[in-house]
Coordinates of C-alpha atoms and ligand atoms in Angstrom, one line a residue:
M1 CA -21.9 33.1 30.9
S2 CA -18.9 31.8 31.3
W3 CA -16.0 32.3 28.7
Q4 CA -15.5 28.2 27.8
S5 CA -19.0 28.4 26.7
I6 CA -19.4 31.7 24.5
K7 CA -16.8 29.5 22.7
E8 CA -18.5 26.3 22.5
D9 CA -21.5 28.5 21.8
M10 CA -19.5 29.7 18.4
V11 CA -18.3 26.4 18.0
C12 CA -21.6 25.3 17.9
L13 CA -22.7 28.5 15.5
A14 CA -19.9 27.2 13.6
H15 CA -20.6 24.2 12.9
F16 CA -24.3 25.3 12.0
W17 CA -22.7 27.5 9.4
S18 CA -20.4 24.8 7.7
A19 CA -23.5 21.8 8.0
A20 CA -25.4 24.5 5.9
G21 CA -22.7 25.3 3.8
S22 CA -22.4 21.8 2.8
F23 CA -25.9 21.5 1.9
L24 CA -25.7 24.8 -0.5
A25 CA -22.6 23.5 -2.1
L26 CA -24.3 20.0 -2.8
Y27 CA -27.6 21.5 -4.2
L28 CA -25.0 24.4 -5.9
L29 CA -23.0 21.3 -7.1
L30 CA -25.6 19.1 -8.7
Q31 CA -27.1 22.2 -11.0
L32 CA -23.3 22.2 -12.1
P33 CA -23.0 21.6 -16.3
E34 CA -19.6 20.3 -15.9
L35 CA -20.6 18.0 -13.7
Q36 CA -23.6 17.0 -16.1
A37 CA -21.2 17.0 -19.2
L38 CA -19.1 14.7 -17.3
V39 CA -21.4 12.2 -16.9
S40 CA -22.0 12.2 -20.7
Y41 CA -19.0 10.0 -21.3
K42 CA -17.2 7.2 -19.1
P43 CA -12.9 8.5 -19.1
N44 CA -10.3 6.0 -19.2
I45 CA -8.4 6.2 -16.1
V46 CA -4.6 5.7 -15.2
L47 CA -3.4 5.1 -12.0
F48 CA 0.3 4.8 -10.7
L49 CA 1.3 3.7 -7.4
A50 CA 4.6 4.1 -6.1
D51 CA 5.8 1.7 -3.5
D52 CA 7.7 3.7 -0.3
L53 CA 8.0 6.9 -2.4
G54 CA 8.8 10.1 0.2
I55 CA 6.9 12.9 -0.7
G56 CA 9.8 14.6 -0.9
D57 CA 11.2 12.4 -3.6
I58 CA 10.0 14.5 -6.3
G59 CA 10.2 18.1 -8.1
C60 CA 6.5 19.0 -8.3
Y61 CA 7.0 18.7 -4.0
G62 CA 9.7 20.7 -3.8
N63 CA 12.8 18.8 -4.2
N64 CA 15.4 21.1 -6.8
T65 CA 17.9 17.8 -7.0
I66 CA 16.2 14.6 -8.1
R67 CA 14.3 15.2 -11.7
T68 CA 10.7 13.7 -12.2
P69 CA 9.3 16.0 -15.3
N70 CA 7.1 13.4 -16.0
I71 CA 5.4 13.1 -12.6
D72 CA 5.3 17.0 -12.5
R73 CA 3.8 17.8 -15.7
L74 CA 0.9 16.0 -14.2
A75 CA 0.7 18.8 -11.4
K76 CA 1.5 21.1 -14.2
E77 CA -1.5 19.9 -16.3
G78 CA -3.9 18.6 -13.0
V79 CA -3.8 19.5 -9.5
K80 CA -1.7 18.8 -6.8
L81 CA -3.5 17.6 -3.7
T82 CA -0.7 18.7 -0.9
Q83 CA -2.7 17.0 2.1
H84 CA -3.4 13.8 0.7
I85 CA -3.5 10.7 3.2
A86 CA -2.6 7.2 3.3
A87 CA -4.9 4.8 5.4
A88 CA -1.4 2.7 6.7
P89 CA 1.4 3.3 6.7
V90 CA 2.7 -0.3 4.9
C91 CA 2.2 -1.6 2.1
T92 CA -0.4 -4.1 2.7
P93 CA -3.2 -2.4 4.3
S94 CA -3.0 1.3 2.9
R95 CA -3.3 -1.2 -0.6
A96 CA -6.5 -3.1 0.7
A97 CA -7.7 0.4 2.1
F98 CA -7.2 1.5 -1.5
L99 CA -9.0 -0.5 -3.1
T100 CA -11.9 -1.0 -0.5
G101 CA -12.6 2.7 0.5
R102 CA -12.8 1.5 4.1
Y103 CA -10.0 1.5 6.9
P104 CA -8.4 -1.8 6.9
I105 CA -9.3 -2.4 9.8
R106 CA -13.1 -3.0 8.5
S107 CA -11.3 -5.5 6.2
G108 CA -9.1 -7.1 8.5
M109 CA -6.6 -6.3 6.3
D110 CA -4.1 -4.9 9.2
Q111 CA -2.0 -5.7 12.1
S112 CA -3.5 -7.9 14.8
N113 CA -0.6 -9.7 16.5
V114 CA 2.7 -9.6 14.9
Y115 CA 2.7 -9.3 11.3
R116 CA 1.8 -5.8 9.5
V117 CA 1.9 -6.9 5.9
L118 CA 1.3 -10.6 4.1
Q119 CA 5.0 -12.3 4.3
W120 CA 4.0 -15.1 1.7
V121 CA 2.8 -16.0 -1.3
A122 CA 1.7 -19.5 0.2
G123 CA -0.6 -17.3 3.0
S124 CA -3.6 -17.9 3.6
G125 CA -4.7 -14.3 4.3
G126 CA -5.6 -11.3 1.7
L127 CA -8.6 -9.4 0.8
P128 CA -11.3 -11.0 1.2
P129 CA -13.7 -12.4 -1.6
N130 CA -16.4 -10.5 -0.5
E131 CA -14.9 -6.7 -0.3
T132 CA -16.1 -5.0 -3.3
T133 CA -13.4 -3.0 -5.0
F134 CA -13.9 -0.2 -7.2
V135 CA -12.5 -1.5 -9.8
K136 CA -15.5 -4.9 -9.8
I137 CA -18.1 -1.8 -10.0
L138 CA -15.7 -0.7 -13.0
Q139 CA -16.4 -4.0 -14.0
K140 CA -19.3 -4.2 -14.3
Q141 CA -19.4 -0.6 -15.4
G142 CA -18.0 -1.7 -18.7
Y143 CA -14.4 -0.9 -18.2
T144 CA -11.6 -3.2 -18.8
T145 CA -9.5 -3.4 -16.0
G146 CA -5.7 -4.4 -15.8
L147 CA -3.4 -4.5 -12.9
I148 CA 0.0 -4.3 -14.0
G149 CA 3.0 -4.9 -10.8
K150 CA 2.8 -5.6 -7.2
W151 CA -0.5 -6.6 -5.7
H152 CA 0.5 -8.1 -2.3
L153 CA -2.9 -8.1 -1.2
G154 CA -3.2 -12.5 -1.0
M155 CA -3.4 -15.5 -3.4
N156 CA -4.9 -19.0 -1.8
C157 CA -7.6 -19.6 0.8
E158 CA -7.6 -23.5 0.3
Y159 CA -5.6 -24.9 -2.3
H160 CA -2.6 -23.8 -4.5
N161 CA -5.0 -22.4 -7.5
D162 CA -8.1 -21.7 -5.5
N163 CA -7.0 -18.1 -6.7
C164 CA -9.5 -16.5 -3.8
H165 CA -7.7 -13.3 -3.0
H166 CA -6.2 -13.0 -6.3
P167 CA -6.6 -9.7 -9.1
L168 CA -8.6 -11.6 -11.2
Q169 CA -11.2 -12.0 -8.6
H170 CA -11.2 -8.7 -7.3
G171 CA -12.3 -7.1 -10.6
F172 CA -9.2 -7.1 -12.7
D173 CA -10.1 -8.4 -16.2
F174 CA -6.0 -8.3 -16.9
F175 CA -2.6 -9.4 -14.7
Y176 CA 0.6 -9.2 -15.5
G177 CA 3.0 -8.3 -12.2
M178 CA 4.0 -9.4 -8.6
P179 CA 1.3 -11.2 -6.5
F180 CA 3.4 -10.1 -3.5
T181 CA 6.4 -7.8 -3.6
L182 CA 10.1 -6.6 -4.0
M183 CA 12.2 -7.8 -1.1
N184 CA 16.1 -8.0 -0.5
D185 CA 15.7 -12.0 -0.9
C186 CA 14.6 -11.7 -4.5
Q187 CA 17.9 -10.0 -5.5
V188 CA 20.5 -12.9 -5.6
S189 CA 23.4 -10.5 -5.2
Q190 CA 21.4 -9.0 -2.5
P191 CA 21.5 -11.0 1.3
A192 CA 18.3 -12.1 2.6
E193 CA 15.8 -10.3 4.4
L194 CA 13.9 -12.9 6.2
D195 CA 15.1 -14.2 9.5
G196 CA 18.7 -15.5 9.3
P197 CA 19.3 -17.1 12.1
L198 CA 16.0 -19.2 12.5
R199 CA 16.7 -20.7 9.7
A200 CA 20.6 -21.8 10.4
K201 CA 18.4 -23.5 14.1
L202 CA 16.6 -25.4 11.7
W203 CA 19.4 -26.6 9.6
S204 CA 20.8 -27.6 12.5
Y205 CA 17.9 -29.3 13.5
T206 CA 17.7 -30.9 10.4
Q207 CA 21.4 -32.3 10.2
I208 CA 20.7 -33.8 13.6
I209 CA 17.3 -35.6 13.9
A210 CA 19.1 -37.1 10.5
L211 CA 22.0 -38.2 11.9
T212 CA 20.2 -40.1 14.9
V213 CA 17.7 -41.6 12.5
L214 CA 21.1 -42.7 10.4
T215 CA 22.5 -44.1 13.0
L216 CA 19.6 -45.5 14.6
L217 CA 18.8 -47.5 11.3
A218 CA 22.5 -48.3 11.0
A219 CA 22.4 -50.2 15.0
K220 CA 18.8 -51.7 14.4
L221 CA 20.2 -53.4 11.1
I222 CA 23.2 -54.9 12.9
H223 CA 21.0 -55.8 15.7
L224 CA 22.8 -53.6 18.1
V225 CA 19.6 -51.6 19.7
S226 CA 15.3 -52.9 19.1
V227 CA 14.0 -49.7 18.3
P228 CA 10.7 -50.0 16.7
W229 CA 10.2 -49.4 13.4
K230 CA 7.6 -46.9 14.3
T231 CA 10.1 -45.1 16.4
I232 CA 11.9 -44.3 13.5
F233 CA 9.8 -43.6 10.6
F234 CA 7.7 -40.7 12.8
L235 CA 11.7 -39.2 13.6
A236 CA 12.1 -39.6 10.2
V237 CA 8.9 -37.9 9.3
F238 CA 9.8 -35.1 11.8
G239 CA 13.7 -34.6 10.4
F240 CA 11.7 -34.4 7.1
L241 CA 9.5 -31.1 7.8
F242 CA 12.3 -29.4 9.5
F243 CA 14.1 -30.2 6.0
I244 CA 10.7 -28.7 4.1
S245 CA 11.0 -25.8 6.5
W246 CA 14.4 -25.3 6.2
Y247 CA 14.2 -26.1 2.6
S248 CA 11.4 -23.7 2.0
S249 CA 13.3 -21.0 3.0
Y250 CA 16.7 -20.7 3.6
G251 CA 18.0 -19.2 0.4
F252 CA 14.6 -20.2 -1.6
V253 CA 12.1 -17.5 -0.8
R254 CA 13.4 -16.8 -4.2
Y255 CA 11.7 -19.2 -5.7
W256 CA 8.3 -18.7 -3.1
D257 CA 7.9 -15.6 -3.1
C258 CA 9.7 -14.0 -6.1
I259 CA 7.4 -14.6 -8.8
M260 CA 5.9 -12.9 -11.8
M261 CA 2.3 -14.0 -13.1
K262 CA 0.5 -13.3 -16.5
N263 CA -3.4 -13.6 -15.2
D264 CA -3.5 -17.1 -13.4
E265 CA -0.2 -18.4 -14.6
I266 CA 3.0 -18.0 -13.4
T267 CA 5.7 -17.1 -16.1
E268 CA 8.8 -16.6 -14.0
Q269 CA 9.4 -18.6 -10.8
P270 CA 12.0 -16.9 -9.6
M271 CA 11.8 -13.7 -11.3
K272 CA 14.4 -11.7 -13.3
V273 CA 14.2 -8.8 -11.0
E274 CA 16.3 -7.2 -13.6
R275 CA 13.7 -7.5 -16.6
A276 CA 10.6 -7.4 -14.6
S277 CA 10.2 -3.5 -15.0
S278 CA 10.7 -3.4 -18.8
L279 CA 8.4 -6.0 -19.0
M280 CA 5.6 -4.4 -17.1
L281 CA 6.5 -1.4 -18.9
R282 CA 5.7 -3.6 -22.4
E283 CA 2.7 -5.1 -20.7
A284 CA 0.9 -1.5 -19.5
I285 CA 1.6 0.2 -23.2
S286 CA 0.3 -2.8 -25.4
F287 CA -3.2 -2.9 -22.6
I288 CA -3.2 1.0 -23.5
E289 CA -3.1 -0.1 -27.2
R290 CA -5.2 -3.0 -26.9
N291 CA -8.3 -1.0 -25.3
K292 CA -7.9 2.5 -26.5
H293 CA -11.5 2.7 -27.8
G294 CA -12.2 2.2 -23.9
P295 CA -13.5 2.4 -21.3
F296 CA -10.4 0.9 -19.9
F297 CA -8.8 1.5 -16.4
L298 CA -4.9 0.4 -15.6
F299 CA -3.4 0.2 -12.7
V300 CA 0.2 1.0 -12.2
S301 CA 1.2 -0.7 -9.2
F302 CA 4.9 -0.1 -9.5
L303 CA 7.9 -1.7 -8.2
H304 CA 9.8 0.8 -7.0
V305 CA 11.1 2.6 -5.2
H306 CA 11.2 -0.4 -2.8
T307 CA 14.1 -1.9 -1.9
P308 CA 16.5 -3.7 -3.0
L309 CA 15.4 -0.3 -5.3
V310 CA 16.8 -2.5 -9.0
T311 CA 17.2 -0.5 -11.7
T312 CA 18.2 -1.0 -15.0
E313 CA 22.2 0.4 -16.0
N314 CA 20.8 3.6 -18.6
F315 CA 19.8 5.0 -15.2
I316 CA 22.7 3.7 -12.9
G317 CA 24.7 6.4 -11.7
R318 CA 22.2 9.2 -13.1
S319 CA 20.7 10.9 -10.3
N320 CA 22.4 12.9 -7.6
H321 CA 21.2 10.7 -4.6
G322 CA 22.8 7.2 -5.1
L323 CA 21.0 4.3 -6.1
Y324 CA 17.9 5.6 -4.4
G325 CA 17.8 8.7 -6.5
D326 CA 18.4 6.3 -9.8
N327 CA 15.6 4.2 -9.2
V328 CA 13.0 7.3 -8.7
E329 CA 14.1 8.4 -11.9
E330 CA 13.8 5.7 -13.9
M331 CA 10.2 5.1 -11.9
D332 CA 9.5 9.0 -13.1
W333 CA 11.0 7.7 -17.2
M334 CA 8.0 4.9 -17.1
V335 CA 5.5 7.5 -15.8
G336 CA 6.8 9.2 -19.2
R337 CA 6.4 6.6 -21.4
I338 CA 2.9 5.3 -20.4
L339 CA 2.1 9.4 -20.9
D340 CA 3.5 9.3 -24.2
T341 CA 1.2 6.8 -24.6
L342 CA -2.0 7.8 -24.2
E343 CA -1.2 11.6 -25.5
N344 CA 0.0 9.2 -29.1
G345 CA -3.3 8.1 -28.7
S346 CA -5.4 11.2 -28.5
L347 CA -6.1 10.0 -25.5
K348 CA -5.0 12.2 -22.7
N349 CA -8.1 15.0 -22.5
R350 CA -10.4 11.3 -22.0
T351 CA -8.0 10.3 -19.3
L352 CA -8.1 10.9 -15.6
T353 CA -4.7 10.4 -14.2
Y354 CA -3.5 9.8 -10.9
F355 CA -0.1 9.8 -9.3
A356 CA 0.3 8.6 -5.3
S357 CA 2.7 6.4 -3.8
D358 CA 1.6 4.4 -1.0
H359 CA 2.7 6.0 2.3
G360 CA 6.0 7.8 3.1
G361 CA 9.8 6.9 2.9
H362 CA 11.2 4.6 4.5
L363 CA 13.4 6.7 6.5
E364 CA 16.0 3.7 8.0
A365 CA 16.4 1.8 5.0
R366 CA 20.1 2.7 4.7
K367 CA 23.3 0.4 4.5
G368 CA 25.6 1.8 6.1
N369 CA 25.8 5.9 5.5
V370 CA 24.1 5.4 2.6
Q371 CA 20.4 6.4 2.2
L372 CA 18.0 3.4 0.2
G373 CA 14.7 4.8 1.4
G374 CA 12.9 7.8 0.6
W375 CA 12.5 11.4 1.7
N376 CA 9.5 12.7 3.3
G377 CA 9.8 16.6 3.0
I378 CA 9.5 19.2 5.9
Y379 CA 7.2 16.0 7.7
K380 CA 8.4 14.3 10.7
G381 CA 8.8 10.5 10.2
G382 CA 8.2 7.5 7.4
K383 CA 7.2 4.7 6.2
A384 CA 5.8 2.1 9.1
M385 CA 4.9 5.3 11.5
A386 CA 1.1 5.8 11.6
G387 CA 0.7 9.1 13.3
W388 CA 3.7 10.8 11.9
E389 CA 3.0 12.9 8.7
G390 CA 5.7 11.8 7.2
G391 CA 4.1 8.2 6.9
I392 CA 1.2 9.1 5.7
R393 CA 1.4 11.9 3.7
V394 CA 1.8 11.0 0.4
P395 CA 1.9 13.2 -3.2
G396 CA -1.6 12.8 -4.7
L397 CA -1.6 14.5 -8.6
V398 CA -4.9 14.2 -10.9
R399 CA -4.5 15.4 -14.2
W400 CA -8.0 15.5 -16.8
T401 CA -7.1 17.6 -19.0
G402 CA -10.2 19.6 -20.2
I403 CA -12.0 18.8 -17.0
L404 CA -9.9 19.6 -14.4
P405 CA -8.5 22.6 -13.6
E406 CA -4.4 23.0 -14.7
G407 CA -1.9 24.2 -12.2
K408 CA -4.3 23.9 -9.4
I409 CA -3.1 23.0 -5.9
I410 CA -5.4 21.9 -3.2
D411 CA -4.2 22.0 0.7
E412 CA -7.7 20.1 2.0
P413 CA -7.3 16.3 3.3
T414 CA -8.2 14.2 1.3
S415 CA -7.4 10.2 1.2
L416 CA -6.1 7.7 -0.5
M417 CA -9.7 6.1 -0.3
D418 CA -11.8 9.1 -2.2
I419 CA -10.0 7.3 -5.2
Y420 CA -12.8 4.7 -4.5
P421 CA -16.3 6.9 -4.7
T422 CA -15.2 8.8 -7.1
L423 CA -13.7 6.5 -10.1
V424 CA -17.6 4.5 -8.8
H425 CA -19.0 8.0 -9.5
L426 CA -17.5 8.9 -12.6
A427 CA -18.1 5.0 -14.1
G428 CA -21.9 5.9 -13.4
G429 CA -21.8 3.5 -10.7
T430 CA -22.6 3.4 -7.2
V431 CA -20.9 2.8 -4.1
P432 CA -22.0 -0.3 -2.4
Q433 CA -24.8 0.7 0.4
D434 CA -24.4 -2.4 3.1
R435 CA -21.1 -1.1 4.7
V436 CA -19.5 1.8 5.7
I437 CA -17.3 3.5 2.9
D438 CA -14.5 6.0 4.0
G439 CA -13.7 7.5 1.0
R440 CA -15.0 10.7 -0.3
N441 CA -16.0 12.2 -3.5
L442 CA -13.2 14.2 -4.7
M443 CA -15.0 15.3 -7.6
P444 CA -16.3 18.4 -6.5
L445 CA -13.1 19.5 -4.6
L446 CA -11.3 18.9 -8.0
L447 CA -13.6 20.8 -10.1
G448 CA -13.3 23.7 -7.6
S449 CA -17.2 23.9 -7.6
V450 CA -16.8 23.5 -3.1
Q451 CA -13.7 24.8 -1.4
Q452 CA -13.5 22.3 1.1
S453 CA -13.1 19.1 1.8
D454 CA -15.7 16.2 2.6
H455 CA -13.3 14.5 5.8
E456 CA -14.2 16.4 9.1
F457 CA -12.0 13.4 11.4
M458 CA -9.3 11.1 9.7
F459 CA -8.3 8.1 11.7
H460 CA -4.4 6.8 12.0
Y461 CA -4.4 3.1 12.4
C462 CA -1.4 1.6 13.4
G463 CA -2.9 -1.8 12.8
I464 CA -5.8 -2.3 15.6
H465 CA -4.5 0.7 17.0
L466 CA -5.5 4.4 16.9
H467 CA -1.8 6.4 17.1
A468 CA -3.4 9.4 15.9
V469 CA -6.8 11.4 14.8
R470 CA -6.9 14.4 12.3
W471 CA -9.9 17.3 12.9
H472 CA -10.5 19.1 9.9
Q473 CA -12.4 22.5 12.0
K474 CA -14.4 23.4 8.7
D475 CA -15.8 26.5 10.8
S476 CA -11.9 27.8 11.4
G477 CA -10.1 25.9 8.9
N478 CA -7.7 24.4 11.1
V479 CA -6.5 21.2 10.9
W480 CA -5.3 19.9 14.4
K481 CA -4.1 16.5 15.4
A482 CA -3.9 14.3 18.7
H483 CA -1.5 11.4 19.1
F484 CA -2.6 9.0 21.5
I485 CA 0.3 7.1 20.8
T486 CA 3.7 7.8 19.2
P487 CA 6.7 5.3 18.3
V488 CA 10.2 5.8 20.9
F489 CA 13.2 7.2 18.2
Q490 CA 15.8 5.5 19.1
P491 CA 18.4 6.9 18.8
E492 CA 17.1 9.6 20.7
G493 CA 16.8 12.5 18.7
S494 CA 17.0 10.9 16.0
E495 CA 12.9 10.5 13.4
G496 CA 13.2 6.9 13.4
C497 CA 13.8 3.1 15.0
Y498 CA 16.9 2.7 13.2
E499 CA 17.8 0.1 15.8
V500 CA 15.0 -2.5 14.1
K501 CA 14.2 -1.2 11.1
Y502 CA 10.5 -0.2 11.5
C503 CA 8.7 1.3 13.8
P504 CA 6.4 -0.4 16.3
C505 CA 2.9 0.0 16.5
S506 CA 2.6 -1.4 20.4
G507 CA 4.1 -2.8 23.5
E508 CA 7.6 -1.6 24.7
G509 CA 8.6 0.3 21.3
V510 CA 5.5 3.4 21.7
T511 CA 4.3 5.6 24.5
H512 CA 0.9 5.9 25.1
H513 CA -0.3 10.2 25.5
N514 CA -2.7 11.1 27.6
P515 CA -4.1 13.4 27.6
P516 CA -2.6 13.3 23.6
L517 CA 0.0 15.6 22.2
L518 CA -2.0 18.2 20.3
F519 CA -0.3 19.9 16.8
D520 CA -1.6 22.5 14.4
L521 CA -1.0 21.4 11.5
S522 CA -1.9 24.5 9.7
Q523 CA 0.4 26.3 11.9
D524 CA 3.1 23.7 12.3
P525 CA 3.5 21.1 9.6
S526 CA 6.3 19.4 10.9
E527 CA 4.9 18.4 14.1
N528 CA 8.2 20.1 16.2
L529 CA 5.8 21.9 18.8
P530 CA 3.4 19.9 21.0
L531 CA 0.5 22.2 21.9
S532 CA 0.0 22.7 25.8
P533 CA -3.4 23.9 27.3
D534 CA -2.2 27.0 28.6
M535 CA -0.9 27.8 24.9
E536 CA -4.1 27.0 23.1
P537 CA -7.2 28.1 24.8
L538 CA -8.9 25.7 22.2
F539 CA -6.8 23.1 23.6
H540 CA -9.4 21.0 25.8
I541 CA -12.3 21.4 23.3
V542 CA -10.1 20.5 20.5
I543 CA -9.0 17.1 22.7
K544 CA -13.2 16.8 23.9
R545 CA -14.3 16.7 20.3
I546 CA -12.0 14.6 19.1
E547 CA -12.5 11.7 21.9
K548 CA -16.0 12.3 20.6
A549 CA -15.3 11.3 16.7
V550 CA -13.5 8.8 18.4
D551 CA -16.3 6.9 20.0
E552 CA -18.5 7.5 17.2
H553 CA -16.1 6.0 14.6
R554 CA -15.6 2.6 17.2
R555 CA -19.4 1.7 16.9
T556 CA -18.7 1.9 13.3
L557 CA -16.7 -0.9 13.8
T558 CA -17.6 -4.5 13.2
P559 CA -15.8 -7.5 14.7
V560 CA -13.8 -9.4 11.5
P561 CA -12.1 -12.1 10.3
Q562 CA -8.1 -11.3 11.2
Q563 CA -6.3 -11.6 7.4
L564 CA -2.5 -10.9 8.7
S565 CA -3.2 -13.2 12.0
F566 CA -0.8 -16.1 13.1
Y567 CA -2.5 -18.8 11.2
N568 CA -3.0 -16.7 8.4
I569 CA 0.5 -15.4 7.6
M570 CA 2.1 -18.7 7.6
W571 CA 3.9 -20.3 5.3
K572 CA 1.7 -23.5 3.8
P573 CA 3.2 -26.2 1.5
W574 CA 0.1 -26.5 0.1
L575 CA -0.6 -23.3 -0.7
Q576 CA 2.5 -22.4 -2.9
P577 CA 1.9 -21.7 -6.3
C578 CA 4.2 -23.3 -8.2
C579 CA 5.1 -24.1 -12.0
G580 CA 6.5 -27.5 -11.9
T581 CA 5.7 -30.0 -8.8
F582 CA 6.2 -29.2 -5.7
P583 CA 8.7 -28.7 -4.1
F584 CA 10.4 -28.2 -7.7
C585 CA 9.3 -24.6 -8.7
W586 CA 10.9 -23.3 -11.2
C587 CA 9.9 -21.8 -14.9
D588 CA 10.9 -19.0 -17.1
K589 CA 8.3 -18.9 -19.9
V590 CA 9.7 -15.2 -20.6
K591 CA 12.7 -17.0 -21.7
E592 CA 11.1 -20.1 -23.5
N593 CA 8.6 -17.7 -25.5
L594 CA 11.7 -15.6 -26.8
D595 CA 13.5 -18.7 -27.7
N596 CA 10.1 -19.9 -29.8
G597 CA 10.7 -16.3 -31.6
Q598 CA 7.3 -15.8 -30.4
Q599 CA 6.5 -12.4 -28.9
F600 CA 5.9 -12.8 -25.0
Ligands
LIG701 C1 15.4 15.3 -2.6 O1 15.3 13.7 -2.9 C2 16.7 13.0 -1.9 C3 16.2 11.4 -2.3 O2 15.3 11.2 -1.4 C4 16.8 13.1 -0.7 O3 18.0 13.1 -0.5 C5 16.7 15.4 -0.8 O4 17.2 15.9 0.6 C6 15.4 15.8 -1.6 N1 15.8 17.3 -1.3 C7 14.6 18.0 -1.5 C8 15.4 19.7 -1.2 O5 13.7 18.0 -0.7
LIG702 C1 -7.4 18.3 -25.1 O1 -7.7 19.3 -23.9 C2 -7.1 20.8 -24.1 C3 -7.2 21.8 -22.8 O2 -8.5 21.9 -22.7 C4 -7.1 21.5 -25.1 O3 -6.6 22.8 -25.5 C5 -6.8 20.4 -26.6 O4 -7.5 21.3 -27.8 C6 -7.4 19.2 -25.8 N1 -7.2 18.0 -27.4 C7 -8.4 17.6 -27.9 C8 -7.3 16.8 -29.0 O5 -9.4 17.8 -27.6
LIG703 C1 -16.9 -10.6 4.7 O1 -17.2 -11.8 6.1 C2 -16.6 -11.4 7.2 C3 -16.9 -13.3 7.9 O2 -17.2 -14.1 7.2 C4 -17.7 -10.9 7.6 O3 -17.4 -10.8 9.0 C5 -17.6 -9.3 7.2 O4 -19.0 -8.5 7.6 C6 -18.1 -9.5 5.9 N1 -17.9 -7.8 5.0 C7 -18.3 -7.9 4.5 C8 -17.9 -6.3 3.9 O5 -19.8 -8.3 3.9

């Protein structure tokens, strides 16, 4: 018997034992008195999701210069997950996975050609109506459900108000916030983010065509030339199309994308970014107070800490880390206000509270020497990088005082997608049986009735490209990660793609690895030292096991319509939510209500 085959046998044996162990654990779990007690009432649920926050940005994950006492309170009174993994390194796909409990590739909510996130409120892509969010199940189980803040999962399909992707179609009873996402174009004082040169071109074409039409018209009227009316008419229509394209983007992105809604009504177009968070906070507190007899589910999806880092005056200049730090501290304060509301309403012990970020901090967000994006601690890379830990490892805190242990730290791999089955379970519902759900119920791990998470493999996708796979080898406890594709960092020696701002998923900007780059995350969480077959005797076994898992995983995928295809991404004037008569879309109902002496 060769050493190799002995080792394989040992791995097999270990698999057998770990499987037997899982059965035993499951059996014990079903006997647990706590769990039975849990079913006796449905807890309220409050989820906080930050936008672009890095794991290294908060106190309880080791930051000693930024002040986040309220988020830290959740860690002290609950469970801190140190290997909590987002399903994608950018907003739209990560949020789709969070709400559906499925890798975004299963719902078509990830990059398939050029675009990685939705670009316009008036595109036709979005979370498909036949995906079942956990929110929808909670709603069926008697929860009053609310979303406050960012959505970024689409709006309309065919008409400007069919709302086919709207939060209210996906299980929310109440929505107050941005159907889109914060970006620089939303703040008047910021330079536009969407492509400037293209718009300049559109404008010059518009001018050239307009000039041609006017010249022809004049020449025809004084009988200088005999152009058919039809030609002039078509040219004019053509010019008008260019004008609309120019008008719709140049400087007007604010009107198209930066809007606030309450349920299906537009309240501000364009929104006044400076007051958005205080309005959101007010709505969150009022939602809890209205529904305190529960059970309620509240999803606070922050606009913080995405650029342009809109921060109120109270917090400007307060932190040690410039505007970015100020913005983080303001968000923490908002978390605190909502936690206080729970405490004052004696809801704390009956409420499961969760905090996470949708993906890692954005390293390349900077202006000159000023860092405007987050910090991912000891982890390599950041936002937009699907394989490197910095892009996907995020804070994960769960508090439920009286039920979950306090101050406990769990290092096992967990996923944001786990929230799906966990909450469905607590609500007494069942997860859909007609599709693959990739999340796992976290309760046994959180309660301490099992020591290992249920995830053996995690697949780290960048759009439709599989960049890396994590293997949690249950017998040894090792966590391996194999990278098949990594982005090319530039400038060389840095850990980001500073010249293009976001690392790409495919094409010239990536390197393919065969054999894959292998790391032992348990020993080398910063992924500094790729293992070689000489250094790591298990190298080939690990790679083989991972490749087998990839094959098995691929067999569970089915082709679905691509929500981020060019056609679905495109700005479509006929889908534009508009609170006037298109294209004259502006309103400020907050101001109107205040003027009328009404509470908004
Ligand atoms: C704390 O966060 C700031 C802001 O992101 C970062 O610059 C700093 O390096 C972090 N400090 C530590 C000790 O992680
Ligand atoms: C809430 O739970 C904590 C921890 O178990 C307990 O000490 C406290 O008395 C409970 N509070 C209420 C109001 O039940
Ligand atoms: C939703 O519909 C699409 C296309 O009609 C289909 O490919 C997909 O499998 C459906 N998804 C689910 C979860 O049923």
